[in-house]
mmCIF file of C-alpha atoms and ligand atoms in Angstrom:
data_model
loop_
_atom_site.group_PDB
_atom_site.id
_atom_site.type_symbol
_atom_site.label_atom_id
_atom_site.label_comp_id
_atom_site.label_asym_id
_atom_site.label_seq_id
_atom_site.Cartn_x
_atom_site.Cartn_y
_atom_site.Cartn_z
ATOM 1 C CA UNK A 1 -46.822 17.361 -32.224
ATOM 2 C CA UNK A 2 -47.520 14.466 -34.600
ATOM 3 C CA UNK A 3 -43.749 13.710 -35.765
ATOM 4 C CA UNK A 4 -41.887 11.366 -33.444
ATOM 5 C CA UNK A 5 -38.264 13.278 -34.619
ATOM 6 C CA UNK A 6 -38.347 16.942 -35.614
ATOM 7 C CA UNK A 7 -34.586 18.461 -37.356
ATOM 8 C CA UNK A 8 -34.904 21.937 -37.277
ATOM 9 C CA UNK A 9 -33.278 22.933 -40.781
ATOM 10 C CA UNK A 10 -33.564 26.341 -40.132
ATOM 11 C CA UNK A 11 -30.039 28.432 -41.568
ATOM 12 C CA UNK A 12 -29.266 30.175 -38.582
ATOM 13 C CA UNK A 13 -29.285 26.925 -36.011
ATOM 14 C CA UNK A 14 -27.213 24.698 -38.851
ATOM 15 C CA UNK A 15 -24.491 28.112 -38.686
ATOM 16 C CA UNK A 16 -24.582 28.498 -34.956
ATOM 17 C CA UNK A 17 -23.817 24.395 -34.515
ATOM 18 C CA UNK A 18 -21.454 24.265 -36.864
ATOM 19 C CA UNK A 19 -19.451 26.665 -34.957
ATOM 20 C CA UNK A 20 -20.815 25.195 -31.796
ATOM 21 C CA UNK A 21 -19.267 21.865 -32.938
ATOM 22 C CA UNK A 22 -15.923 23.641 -33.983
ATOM 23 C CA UNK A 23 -13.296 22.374 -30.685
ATOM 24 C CA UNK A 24 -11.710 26.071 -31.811
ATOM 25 C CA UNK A 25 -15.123 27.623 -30.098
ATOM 26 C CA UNK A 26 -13.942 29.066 -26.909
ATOM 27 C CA UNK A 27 -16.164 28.450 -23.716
ATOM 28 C CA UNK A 28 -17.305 31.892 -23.631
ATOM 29 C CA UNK A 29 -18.165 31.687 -27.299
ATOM 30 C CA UNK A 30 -19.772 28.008 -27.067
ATOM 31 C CA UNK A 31 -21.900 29.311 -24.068
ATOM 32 C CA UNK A 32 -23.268 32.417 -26.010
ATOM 33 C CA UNK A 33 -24.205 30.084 -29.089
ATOM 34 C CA UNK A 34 -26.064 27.554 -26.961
ATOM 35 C CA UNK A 35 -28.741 30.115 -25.433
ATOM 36 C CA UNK A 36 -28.735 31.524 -29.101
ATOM 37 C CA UNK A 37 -29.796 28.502 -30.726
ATOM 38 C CA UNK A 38 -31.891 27.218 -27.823
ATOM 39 C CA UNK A 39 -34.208 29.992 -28.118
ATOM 40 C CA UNK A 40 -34.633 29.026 -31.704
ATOM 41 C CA UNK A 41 -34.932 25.229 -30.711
ATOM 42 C CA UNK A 42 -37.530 26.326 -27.841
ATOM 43 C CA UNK A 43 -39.923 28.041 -30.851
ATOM 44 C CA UNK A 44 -40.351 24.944 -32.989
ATOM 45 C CA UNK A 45 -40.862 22.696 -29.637
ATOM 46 C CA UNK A 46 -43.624 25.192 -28.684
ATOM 47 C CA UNK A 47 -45.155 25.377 -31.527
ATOM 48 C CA UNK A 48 -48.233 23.636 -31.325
ATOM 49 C CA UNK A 49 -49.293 24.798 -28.176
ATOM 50 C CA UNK A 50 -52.836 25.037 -27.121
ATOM 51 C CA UNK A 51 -54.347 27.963 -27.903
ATOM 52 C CA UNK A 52 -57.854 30.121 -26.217
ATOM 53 C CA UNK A 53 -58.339 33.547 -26.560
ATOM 54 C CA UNK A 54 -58.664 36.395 -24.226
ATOM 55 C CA UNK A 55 -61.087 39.491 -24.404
ATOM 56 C CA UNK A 56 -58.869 42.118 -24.641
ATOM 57 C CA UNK A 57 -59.726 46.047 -26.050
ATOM 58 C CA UNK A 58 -57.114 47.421 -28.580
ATOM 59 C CA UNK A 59 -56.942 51.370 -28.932
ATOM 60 C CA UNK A 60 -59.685 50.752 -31.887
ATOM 61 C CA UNK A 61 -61.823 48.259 -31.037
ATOM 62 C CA UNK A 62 -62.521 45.189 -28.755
ATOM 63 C CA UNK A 63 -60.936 41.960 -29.590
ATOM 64 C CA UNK A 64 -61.212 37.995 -28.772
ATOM 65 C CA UNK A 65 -57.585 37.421 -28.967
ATOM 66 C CA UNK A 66 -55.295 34.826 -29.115
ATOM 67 C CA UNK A 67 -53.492 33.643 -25.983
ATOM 68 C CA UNK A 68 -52.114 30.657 -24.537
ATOM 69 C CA UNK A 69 -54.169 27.670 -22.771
ATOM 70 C CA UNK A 70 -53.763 26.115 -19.960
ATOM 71 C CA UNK A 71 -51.546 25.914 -16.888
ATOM 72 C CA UNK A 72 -47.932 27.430 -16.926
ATOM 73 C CA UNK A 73 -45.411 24.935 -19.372
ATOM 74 C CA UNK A 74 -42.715 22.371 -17.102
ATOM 75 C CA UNK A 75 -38.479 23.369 -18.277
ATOM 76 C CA UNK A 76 -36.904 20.011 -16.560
ATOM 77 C CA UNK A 77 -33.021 20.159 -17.260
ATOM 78 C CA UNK A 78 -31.333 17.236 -16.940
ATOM 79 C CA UNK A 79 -28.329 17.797 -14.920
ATOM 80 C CA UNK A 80 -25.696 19.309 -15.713
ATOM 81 C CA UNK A 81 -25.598 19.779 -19.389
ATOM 82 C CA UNK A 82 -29.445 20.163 -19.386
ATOM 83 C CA UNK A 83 -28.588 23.513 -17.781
ATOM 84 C CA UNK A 84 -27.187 25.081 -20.572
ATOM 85 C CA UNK A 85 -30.027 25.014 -22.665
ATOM 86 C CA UNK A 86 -32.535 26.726 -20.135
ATOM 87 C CA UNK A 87 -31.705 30.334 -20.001
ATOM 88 C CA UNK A 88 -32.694 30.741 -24.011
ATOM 89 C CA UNK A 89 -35.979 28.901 -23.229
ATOM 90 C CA UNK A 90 -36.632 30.929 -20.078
ATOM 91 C CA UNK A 91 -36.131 34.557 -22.462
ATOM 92 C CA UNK A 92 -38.536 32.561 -24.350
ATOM 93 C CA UNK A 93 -41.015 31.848 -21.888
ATOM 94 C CA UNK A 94 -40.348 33.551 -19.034
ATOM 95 C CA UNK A 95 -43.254 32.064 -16.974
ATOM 96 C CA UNK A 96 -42.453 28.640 -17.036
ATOM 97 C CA UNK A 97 -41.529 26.328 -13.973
ATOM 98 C CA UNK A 98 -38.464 24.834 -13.810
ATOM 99 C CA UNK A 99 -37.537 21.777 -12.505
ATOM 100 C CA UNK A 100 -34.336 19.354 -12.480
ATOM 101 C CA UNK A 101 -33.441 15.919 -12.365
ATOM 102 C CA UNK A 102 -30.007 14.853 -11.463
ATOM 103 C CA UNK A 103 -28.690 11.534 -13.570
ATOM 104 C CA UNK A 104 -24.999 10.837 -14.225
ATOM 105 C CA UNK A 105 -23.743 8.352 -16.782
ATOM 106 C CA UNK A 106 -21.213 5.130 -15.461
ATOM 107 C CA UNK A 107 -18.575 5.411 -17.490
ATOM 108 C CA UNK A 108 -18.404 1.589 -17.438
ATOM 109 C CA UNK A 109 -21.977 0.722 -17.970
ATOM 110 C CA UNK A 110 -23.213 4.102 -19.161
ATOM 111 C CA UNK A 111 -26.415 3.239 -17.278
ATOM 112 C CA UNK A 112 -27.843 6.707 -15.592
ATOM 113 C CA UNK A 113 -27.675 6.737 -11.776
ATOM 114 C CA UNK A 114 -30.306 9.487 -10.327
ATOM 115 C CA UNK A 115 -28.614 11.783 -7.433
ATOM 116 C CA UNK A 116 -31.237 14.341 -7.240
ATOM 117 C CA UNK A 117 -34.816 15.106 -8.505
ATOM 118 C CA UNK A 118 -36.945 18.051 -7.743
ATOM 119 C CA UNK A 119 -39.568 19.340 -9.939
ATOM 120 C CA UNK A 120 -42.566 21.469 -10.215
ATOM 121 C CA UNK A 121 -46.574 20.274 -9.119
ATOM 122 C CA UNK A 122 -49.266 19.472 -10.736
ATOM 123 C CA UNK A 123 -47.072 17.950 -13.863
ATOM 124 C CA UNK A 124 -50.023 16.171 -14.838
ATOM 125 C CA UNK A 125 -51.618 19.333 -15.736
ATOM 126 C CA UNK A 126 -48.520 20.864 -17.303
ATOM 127 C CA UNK A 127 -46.657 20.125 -21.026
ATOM 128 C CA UNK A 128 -43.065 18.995 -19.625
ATOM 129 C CA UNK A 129 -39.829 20.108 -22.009
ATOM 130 C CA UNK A 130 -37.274 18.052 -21.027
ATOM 131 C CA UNK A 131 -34.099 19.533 -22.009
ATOM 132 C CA UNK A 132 -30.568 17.694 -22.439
ATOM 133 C CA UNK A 133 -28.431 19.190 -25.451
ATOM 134 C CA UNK A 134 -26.872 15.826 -26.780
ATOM 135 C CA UNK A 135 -29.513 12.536 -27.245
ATOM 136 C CA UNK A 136 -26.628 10.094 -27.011
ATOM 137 C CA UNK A 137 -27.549 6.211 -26.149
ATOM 138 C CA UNK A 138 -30.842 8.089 -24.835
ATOM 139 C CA UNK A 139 -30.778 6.029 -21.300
ATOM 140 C CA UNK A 140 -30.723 9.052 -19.521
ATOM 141 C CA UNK A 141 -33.374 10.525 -21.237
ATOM 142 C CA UNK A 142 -35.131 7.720 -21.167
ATOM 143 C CA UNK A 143 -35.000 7.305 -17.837
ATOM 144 C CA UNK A 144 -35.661 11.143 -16.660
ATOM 145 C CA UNK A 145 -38.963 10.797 -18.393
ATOM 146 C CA UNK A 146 -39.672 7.509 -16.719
ATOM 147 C CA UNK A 147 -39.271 8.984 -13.331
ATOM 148 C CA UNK A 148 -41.262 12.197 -14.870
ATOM 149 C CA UNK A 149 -44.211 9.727 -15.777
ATOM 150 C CA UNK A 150 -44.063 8.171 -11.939
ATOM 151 C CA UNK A 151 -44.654 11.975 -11.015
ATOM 152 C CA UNK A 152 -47.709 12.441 -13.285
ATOM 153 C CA UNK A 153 -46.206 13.879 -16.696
ATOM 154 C CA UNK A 154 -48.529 12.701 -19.432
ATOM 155 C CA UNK A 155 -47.844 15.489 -22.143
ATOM 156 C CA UNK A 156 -43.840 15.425 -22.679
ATOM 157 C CA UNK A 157 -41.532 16.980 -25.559
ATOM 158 C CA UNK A 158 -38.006 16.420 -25.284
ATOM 159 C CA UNK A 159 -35.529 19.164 -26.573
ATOM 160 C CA UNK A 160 -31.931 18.339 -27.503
ATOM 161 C CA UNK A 161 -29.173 20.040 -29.783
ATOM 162 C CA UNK A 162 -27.802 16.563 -31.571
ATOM 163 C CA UNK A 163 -29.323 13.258 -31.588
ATOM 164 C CA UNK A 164 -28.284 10.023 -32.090
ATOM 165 C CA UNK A 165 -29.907 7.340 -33.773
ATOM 166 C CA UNK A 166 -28.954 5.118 -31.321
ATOM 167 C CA UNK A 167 -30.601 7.285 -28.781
ATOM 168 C CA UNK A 168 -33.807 8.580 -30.789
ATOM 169 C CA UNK A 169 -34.144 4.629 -31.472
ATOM 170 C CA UNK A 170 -34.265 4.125 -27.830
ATOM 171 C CA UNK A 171 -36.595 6.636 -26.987
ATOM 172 C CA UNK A 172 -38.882 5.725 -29.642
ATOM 173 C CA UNK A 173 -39.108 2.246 -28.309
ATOM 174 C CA UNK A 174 -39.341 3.385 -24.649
ATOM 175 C CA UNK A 175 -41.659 6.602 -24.812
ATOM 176 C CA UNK A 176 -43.134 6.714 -28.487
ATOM 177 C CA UNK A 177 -45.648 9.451 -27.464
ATOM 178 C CA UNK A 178 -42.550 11.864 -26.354
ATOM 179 C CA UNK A 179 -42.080 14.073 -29.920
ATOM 180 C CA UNK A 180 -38.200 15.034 -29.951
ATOM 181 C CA UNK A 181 -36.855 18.228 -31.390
ATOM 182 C CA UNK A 182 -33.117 19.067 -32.344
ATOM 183 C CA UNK A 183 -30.496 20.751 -34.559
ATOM 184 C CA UNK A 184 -28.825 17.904 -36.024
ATOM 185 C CA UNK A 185 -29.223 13.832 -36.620
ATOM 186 C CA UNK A 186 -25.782 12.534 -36.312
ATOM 187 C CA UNK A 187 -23.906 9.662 -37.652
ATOM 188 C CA UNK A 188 -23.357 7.423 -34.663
ATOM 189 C CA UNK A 189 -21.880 6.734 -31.294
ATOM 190 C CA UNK A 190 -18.418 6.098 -30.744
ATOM 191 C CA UNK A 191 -17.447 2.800 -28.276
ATOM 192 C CA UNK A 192 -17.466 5.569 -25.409
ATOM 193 C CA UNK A 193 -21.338 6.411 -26.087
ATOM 194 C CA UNK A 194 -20.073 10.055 -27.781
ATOM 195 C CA UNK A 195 -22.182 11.290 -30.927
ATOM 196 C CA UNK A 196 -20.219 11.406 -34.101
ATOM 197 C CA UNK A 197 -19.001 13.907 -35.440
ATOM 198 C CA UNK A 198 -21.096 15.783 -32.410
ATOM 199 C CA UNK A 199 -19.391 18.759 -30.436
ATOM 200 C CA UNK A 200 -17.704 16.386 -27.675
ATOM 201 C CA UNK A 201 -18.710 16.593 -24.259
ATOM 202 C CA UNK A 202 -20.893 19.727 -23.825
ATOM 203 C CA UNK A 203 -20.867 19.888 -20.351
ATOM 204 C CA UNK A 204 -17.213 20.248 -20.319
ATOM 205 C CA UNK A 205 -17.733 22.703 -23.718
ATOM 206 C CA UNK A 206 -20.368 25.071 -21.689
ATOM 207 C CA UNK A 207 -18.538 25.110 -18.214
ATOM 208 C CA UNK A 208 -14.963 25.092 -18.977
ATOM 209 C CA UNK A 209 -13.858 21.491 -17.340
ATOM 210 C CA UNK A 210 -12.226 18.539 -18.716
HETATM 211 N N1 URA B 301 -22.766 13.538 -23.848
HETATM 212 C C1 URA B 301 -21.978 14.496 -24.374
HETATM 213 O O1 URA B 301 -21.731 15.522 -23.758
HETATM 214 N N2 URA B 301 -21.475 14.306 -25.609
HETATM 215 C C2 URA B 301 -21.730 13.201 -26.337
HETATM 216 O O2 URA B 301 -21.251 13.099 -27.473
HETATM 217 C C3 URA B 301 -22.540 12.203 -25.765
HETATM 218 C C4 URA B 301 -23.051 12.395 -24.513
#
């Protein structure tokens, strides 16, 4: 991917968010509308995969035809909110590895503190989507695809539903060759590191806590 930001416009992702960001949206409801849209997220992030082709023989003829390259693509959901966005991807691609890495944000500091980290082999060989629905100050992010790097990622895309400018600022800085894809570019962050307007805290929107 060449563009370091990518807002998918489409009309059926800006519909589903807006009711996504509607605090009317029940649980149930929110849930359903985030594997919607990230099935719709997960085609423009995959869209400039490596291609080869395959001999194959159709009912008419033979055929040199188009498949994809290389080894199987690298889901890692950042936990827990990351989790909610893997199920649409996974209809998606159904083949992919999945991995997860565990950060949680201070609430004081807002720094990331890893708890847990397990993710597939040979990541050098694989494109990694790293998945997190909101790109907020982006130090999580930023540092999920630091540790990915340590473990051998070289080709990453990162996948969110909203973005922050804050956050896409910081990732540019931090990992410029990491092309991000997502619904919406919001305003700002609040003094609590939450997007504006944004959808509040999805983890508590897709599981049901507060
Ligand atoms: N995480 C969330 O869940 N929401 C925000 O607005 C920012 C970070």
């Amino acid at each position: 991917m060449t563009e370091h930001l990518t807002v998918v416009n489409h009309p059926l992702v800006q519909h589903k968010l807006t009711i996504m960001r509607d605090k009317e949206t029940s649980t149930a409801g929110f849930r359903r509308l985030l594997k919607e849209i990230s099935l719709l997220l997960a085609y423009e992030v995959t869209r400039e995969l490596d291609m080869t082709t395959t001999r194959i023989e159709t009912p008419m003829q033979p055929m040199d035809a188009p498949t994809l390259d290389g080894k199987k693509l690298a889901l890692i959901s950042i936990l827990r909110a990351g989790n909610g966005l893997l199920d649409g991807i996974l209809e998606l691609i159904p083949a992919a590895r999945v991995g997860f890495v565990g950060l949680y944000r201070d609430p004081e500091t807002l720094k990331p503190v890893q708890y847990y980290c397990k993710v597939p082999d040979h990541l050098d060989e694989r494109i990694c989507i790293v998945v997190d629905p909101m790109l907020a100050t982006g130090n999580s992010s930023v540092a999920a695809i630091d540790l990915l790097k340590q473990s051998g990622a070289k080709n990453l895309r990162f996948l969110c539903l909203l973005a922050a400018p804050e956050g896409v600022a910081r990732m540019k800085e931090a990992h410029p060759d990491v092309p991000i894809v997502t619904a919406s570019l919001d305003s700002h962050l609040n003094d609590h590191g939450y997007i504006v307007p944004g959808l509040g805290d999805a983890g508590d929107r897709m599981f049901g806590t507060k």
